[in-house]
PDB file of C-alpha atoms in Angstrom:
ATOM      1  CA  MET A   1     -67.178  26.165   5.695  1.00 49.00           C
ATOM      2  CA  SER A   2     -63.588  25.330   4.836  1.00 52.00           C
ATOM      3  CA  THR A   3     -62.678  22.019   3.208  1.00 55.00           C
ATOM      4  CA  GLU A   4     -59.027  22.365   4.187  1.00 59.00           C
ATOM      5  CA  GLN A   5     -57.653  19.556   6.288  1.00 58.00           C
ATOM      6  CA  ARG A   6     -56.278  20.724   9.641  1.00 55.00           C
ATOM      7  CA  VAL A   7     -52.795  19.365  10.288  1.00 55.00           C
ATOM      8  CA  GLU A   8     -51.760  19.251  13.931  1.00 65.00           C
ATOM      9  CA  VAL A   9     -48.135  20.247  14.359  1.00 71.00           C
ATOM     10  CA  ARG A  10     -46.155  17.771  16.468  1.00 73.00           C
ATOM     11  CA  PHE A  11     -43.013  18.865  18.295  1.00 73.00           C
ATOM     12  CA  ASP A  12     -41.947  15.359  19.339  1.00 76.00           C
ATOM     13  CA  LEU A  13     -41.270  13.937  15.888  1.00 80.00           C
ATOM     14  CA  PRO A  14     -37.697  13.875  14.572  1.00 82.00           C
ATOM     15  CA  GLU A  15     -36.879  15.196  11.142  1.00 83.00           C
ATOM     16  CA  ALA A  16     -34.974  12.254   9.699  1.00 86.00           C
ATOM     17  CA  ASP A  17     -32.872  12.879   6.628  1.00 90.00           C
ATOM     18  CA  ALA A  18     -30.560  10.693   4.533  1.00 92.00           C
ATOM     19  CA  PHE A  19     -27.726  11.134   7.045  1.00 93.00           C
ATOM     20  CA  THR A  20     -29.703  10.378  10.231  1.00 93.00           C
ATOM     21  CA  ARG A  21     -31.872   7.623   8.703  1.00 94.00           C
ATOM     22  CA  PRO A  22     -29.591   4.814  10.053  1.00 96.00           C
ATOM     23  CA  TYR A  23     -30.028   6.215  13.587  1.00 96.00           C
ATOM     24  CA  TRP A  24     -33.832   6.274  13.363  1.00 94.00           C
ATOM     25  CA  ASP A  25     -34.013   2.889  11.628  1.00 94.00           C
ATOM     26  CA  ALA A  26     -31.862   1.379  14.404  1.00 96.00           C
ATOM     27  CA  ALA A  27     -34.098   2.945  17.064  1.00 95.00           C
ATOM     28  CA  ALA A  28     -37.139   1.407  15.377  1.00 93.00           C
ATOM     29  CA  ALA A  29     -35.346  -1.950  15.639  1.00 95.00           C
ATOM     30  CA  GLY A  30     -34.536  -1.418  19.333  1.00 96.00           C
ATOM     31  CA  ARG A  31     -30.879  -0.402  18.968  1.00 98.00           C
ATOM     32  CA  LEU A  32     -29.151   2.812  20.047  1.00 98.00           C
ATOM     33  CA  LEU A  33     -26.443   4.117  17.714  1.00 98.00           C
ATOM     34  CA  ILE A  34     -23.703   6.649  18.347  1.00 98.00           C
ATOM     35  CA  ARG A  35     -20.941   7.971  16.099  1.00 98.00           C
ATOM     36  CA  ARG A  36     -17.242   7.191  16.633  1.00 98.00           C
ATOM     37  CA  CYS A  37     -14.287   8.995  15.086  1.00 98.00           C
ATOM     38  CA  GLY A  38     -11.754   6.829  13.275  1.00 98.00           C
ATOM     39  CA  ALA A  39      -9.073   9.508  13.655  1.00 98.00           C
ATOM     40  CA  CYS A  40      -9.140  10.268  17.402  1.00 98.00           C
ATOM     41  CA  GLY A  41     -11.396   7.480  18.702  1.00 98.00           C
ATOM     42  CA  ALA A  42     -13.898   9.814  20.388  1.00 97.00           C
ATOM     43  CA  ALA A  43     -17.552   8.797  20.483  1.00 98.00           C
ATOM     44  CA  HIS A  44     -20.215  11.467  20.114  1.00 97.00           C
ATOM     45  CA  HIS A  45     -23.936  12.003  20.177  1.00 96.00           C
ATOM     46  CA  TYR A  46     -26.026  13.692  18.609  1.00 93.00           C
ATOM     47  CA  PRO A  47     -25.146  12.304  15.164  1.00 94.00           C
ATOM     48  CA  ARG A  48     -22.876  14.578  13.128  1.00 94.00           C
ATOM     49  CA  GLU A  49     -20.995  14.055   9.885  1.00 95.00           C
ATOM     50  CA  PHE A  50     -17.723  15.132  11.525  1.00 96.00           C
ATOM     51  CA  CYS A  51     -15.991  14.610  14.864  1.00 98.00           C
ATOM     52  CA  PRO A  52     -16.719  17.506  17.237  1.00 97.00           C
ATOM     53  CA  ARG A  53     -13.375  16.868  18.971  1.00 97.00           C
ATOM     54  CA  CYS A  54     -10.879  16.808  16.075  1.00 98.00           C
ATOM     55  CA  TRP A  55     -13.124  17.793  13.129  1.00 98.00           C
ATOM     56  CA  SER A  56     -12.277  14.638  11.178  1.00 98.00           C
ATOM     57  CA  GLU A  57     -14.878  13.372   8.726  1.00 97.00           C
ATOM     58  CA  ASP A  58     -13.706   9.783   9.390  1.00 98.00           C
ATOM     59  CA  VAL A  59     -16.704   8.929  11.578  1.00 98.00           C
ATOM     60  CA  SER A  60     -18.935   5.875  11.525  1.00 98.00           C
ATOM     61  CA  TRP A  61     -21.996   4.443  13.224  1.00 98.00           C
ATOM     62  CA  GLU A  62     -21.508   2.168  16.228  1.00 98.00           C
ATOM     63  CA  ARG A  63     -24.023   0.288  18.354  1.00 98.00           C
ATOM     64  CA  ALA A  64     -24.065   1.644  21.907  1.00 98.00           C
ATOM     65  CA  SER A  65     -24.492  -0.652  24.906  1.00 98.00           C
ATOM     66  CA  GLY A  66     -27.615   1.190  25.994  1.00 98.00           C
ATOM     67  CA  ARG A  67     -26.238   1.685  29.518  1.00 98.00           C
ATOM     68  CA  ALA A  68     -25.829   5.137  31.000  1.00 98.00           C
ATOM     69  CA  THR A  69     -25.757   7.094  34.248  1.00 98.00           C
ATOM     70  CA  LEU A  70     -28.119   9.901  35.111  1.00 98.00           C
ATOM     71  CA  TYR A  71     -26.288  13.236  35.004  1.00 98.00           C
ATOM     72  CA  THR A  72     -29.180  15.626  35.680  1.00 98.00           C
ATOM     73  CA  TRP A  73     -32.936  15.928  35.231  1.00 98.00           C
ATOM     74  CA  SER A  74     -35.899  18.231  35.493  1.00 97.00           C
ATOM     75  CA  VAL A  75     -39.508  17.295  36.070  1.00 96.00           C
ATOM     76  CA  VAL A  76     -41.617  19.170  33.537  1.00 94.00           C
ATOM     77  CA  HIS A  77     -45.068  20.060  34.873  1.00 95.00           C
ATOM     78  CA  ARG A  78     -46.178  22.336  32.058  1.00 93.00           C
ATOM     79  CA  ASN A  79     -45.441  22.290  28.337  1.00 88.00           C
ATOM     80  CA  ASP A  80     -47.749  23.983  25.863  1.00 88.00           C
ATOM     81  CA  LEU A  81     -46.264  22.353  22.762  1.00 83.00           C
ATOM     82  CA  PRO A  82     -48.310  19.446  21.386  1.00 79.00           C
ATOM     83  CA  PRO A  83     -48.314  16.652  22.391  1.00 80.00           C
ATOM     84  CA  PHE A  84     -46.169  17.288  25.485  1.00 83.00           C
ATOM     85  CA  GLY A  85     -49.025  18.923  27.412  1.00 81.00           C
ATOM     86  CA  ALA A  86     -50.847  15.604  27.503  1.00 83.00           C
ATOM     87  CA  ARG A  87     -47.735  13.881  28.936  1.00 83.00           C
ATOM     88  CA  VAL A  88     -47.009  16.115  31.925  1.00 90.00           C
ATOM     89  CA  PRO A  89     -45.453  15.563  34.293  1.00 94.00           C
ATOM     90  CA  TYR A  90     -42.475  13.963  32.561  1.00 93.00           C
ATOM     91  CA  VAL A  91     -38.761  13.795  33.316  1.00 97.00           C
ATOM     92  CA  ALA A  92     -36.448  15.551  30.870  1.00 96.00           C
ATOM     93  CA  ALA A  93     -32.920  14.337  31.529  1.00 98.00           C
ATOM     94  CA  VAL A  94     -29.294  14.245  30.486  1.00 98.00           C
ATOM     95  CA  VAL A  95     -27.472  10.912  30.734  1.00 98.00           C
ATOM     96  CA  ASP A  96     -23.840   9.953  30.275  1.00 98.00           C
ATOM     97  CA  LEU A  97     -23.657   6.957  27.950  1.00 98.00           C
ATOM     98  CA  ASP A  98     -21.134   4.285  28.984  1.00 98.00           C
ATOM     99  CA  GLU A  99     -19.329   4.983  25.700  1.00 98.00           C
ATOM    100  CA  GLY A 100     -18.704   8.595  26.769  1.00 97.00           C
ATOM    101  CA  PRO A 101     -21.175  10.918  25.053  1.00 97.00           C
ATOM    102  CA  ARG A 102     -23.764  12.878  26.995  1.00 97.00           C
ATOM    103  CA  MET A 103     -27.322  12.591  25.656  1.00 97.00           C
ATOM    104  CA  MET A 104     -30.560  14.484  26.240  1.00 97.00           C
ATOM    105  CA  THR A 105     -33.478  12.128  26.786  1.00 97.00           C
ATOM    106  CA  GLU A 106     -36.501  11.342  28.910  1.00 96.00           C
ATOM    107  CA  ILE A 107     -36.583   9.079  31.962  1.00 98.00           C
ATOM    108  CA  VAL A 108     -39.560   6.703  32.051  1.00 97.00           C
ATOM    109  CA  GLU A 109     -40.806   3.973  34.389  1.00 97.00           C
ATOM    110  CA  CYS A 110     -39.389   5.777  37.442  1.00 96.00           C
ATOM    111  CA  GLU A 111     -41.014   7.726  40.256  1.00 94.00           C
ATOM    112  CA  GLU A 112     -39.702  11.264  40.557  1.00 92.00           C
ATOM    113  CA  GLY A 113     -38.520  10.662  44.136  1.00 94.00           C
ATOM    114  CA  ALA A 114     -36.386   7.681  43.071  1.00 96.00           C
ATOM    115  CA  LEU A 115     -34.193   9.713  40.709  1.00 97.00           C
ATOM    116  CA  ARG A 116     -30.581  10.117  41.820  1.00 97.00           C
ATOM    117  CA  VAL A 117     -27.537  11.625  40.136  1.00 97.00           C
ATOM    118  CA  GLY A 118     -25.303   8.741  39.098  1.00 97.00           C
ATOM    119  CA  MET A 119     -28.055   6.122  39.016  1.00 97.00           C
ATOM    120  CA  VAL A 120     -27.692   3.474  36.335  1.00 98.00           C
ATOM    121  CA  VAL A 121     -30.224   3.742  33.533  1.00 98.00           C
ATOM    122  CA  GLU A 122     -30.764   1.751  30.363  1.00 98.00           C
ATOM    123  CA  VAL A 123     -32.220   2.549  26.996  1.00 98.00           C
ATOM    124  CA  THR A 124     -35.707   1.539  26.006  1.00 97.00           C
ATOM    125  CA  PHE A 125     -37.709   2.750  23.043  1.00 96.00           C
ATOM    126  CA  ARG A 126     -41.043   4.519  22.689  1.00 93.00           C
ATOM    127  CA  GLU A 127     -43.174   4.835  19.610  1.00 89.00           C
ATOM    128  CA  VAL A 128     -44.235   8.467  19.518  1.00 82.00           C
ATOM    129  CA  ALA A 129     -46.528   8.300  16.512  1.00 67.00           C
ATOM    130  CA  GLU A 130     -48.721   5.558  15.208  1.00 57.00           C
ATOM    131  CA  GLY A 131     -49.676   7.423  12.098  1.00 49.00           C
ATOM    132  CA  VAL A 132     -50.351  11.107  12.477  1.00 47.00           C
ATOM    133  CA  GLU A 133     -52.915  12.349  10.018  1.00 46.00           C
ATOM    134  CA  GLY A 134     -51.382  14.866   7.655  1.00 45.00           C
ATOM    135  CA  VAL A 135     -47.784  14.199   8.739  1.00 45.00           C
ATOM    136  CA  GLU A 136     -45.828  12.298   6.123  1.00 50.00           C
ATOM    137  CA  GLY A 137     -43.604   9.559   7.503  1.00 49.00           C
ATOM    138  CA  ALA A 138     -45.008   9.831  11.047  1.00 51.00           C
ATOM    139  CA  ALA A 139     -46.165   6.231  11.284  1.00 59.00           C
ATOM    140  CA  GLY A 140     -44.045   4.215  13.661  1.00 72.00           C
ATOM    141  CA  VAL A 141     -41.568   6.925  14.722  1.00 87.00           C
ATOM    142  CA  VAL A 142     -39.517   5.455  17.575  1.00 92.00           C
ATOM    143  CA  VAL A 143     -37.283   7.407  19.956  1.00 94.00           C
ATOM    144  CA  PRO A 144     -34.811   6.236  22.595  1.00 96.00           C
ATOM    145  CA  VAL A 145     -35.713   6.997  26.221  1.00 97.00           C
ATOM    146  CA  PHE A 146     -34.163   5.659  29.423  1.00 98.00           C
ATOM    147  CA  ARG A 147     -35.459   3.785  32.462  1.00 98.00           C
ATOM    148  CA  PRO A 148     -33.784   2.624  35.684  1.00 98.00           C
ATOM    149  CA  GLY A 149     -31.250  -0.103  34.942  1.00 93.00           C
ATOM    150  CA  ARG A 150     -32.118  -3.667  35.673  1.00 78.00           C
ATOM    151  CA  ALA A 151     -29.591  -6.169  37.026  1.00 59.00           C
ATOM    152  CA  PRO A 152     -28.085  -8.084  35.441  1.00 55.00           C
ATOM    153  CA  PHE A 153     -27.936  -5.950  32.327  1.00 48.00           C
ATOM    154  CA  ASP A 154     -28.848  -7.768  29.122  1.00 48.00           C
ATOM    155  CA  SER A 155     -27.567  -5.819  26.102  1.00 47.00           C
ATOM    156  CA  GLU A 156     -29.738  -7.876  23.747  1.00 47.00           C
ATOM    157  CA  ALA A 157     -33.022  -7.043  25.509  1.00 42.00           C
TER     158      ALA A 157
END
């Protein structure tokens, strides 16, 4: 009988590093961050250390409004990677943030039949791990997801 501890691999946990730590810390506090270039003014997401438009390294973190429009989506009915299999069906989506960048995400709190291209969505946050045995730093990992927008929009909610 083996005394080795079995570690379940999780495919939904981000690999935060020193550069992306502000993004994940903000998400844990209920804020969505993007990067903005000081040279050309372009906003971008996913976080990079340079501007993907002009290649400048003069980029900084900026709080996003959390508002977006649904660009496209797919309802996932089967996913064999843990823990996604336990979540099916779920809506994998791409949204256009009001600040400009396009972002891959998940749509929650919405029936599949209610999804429409161009619908207003807003960020919300989901804790994906409440302490995963054998995974260092997995306690309290929070990721941004989107839900149908509520009117009027409250950017502090």
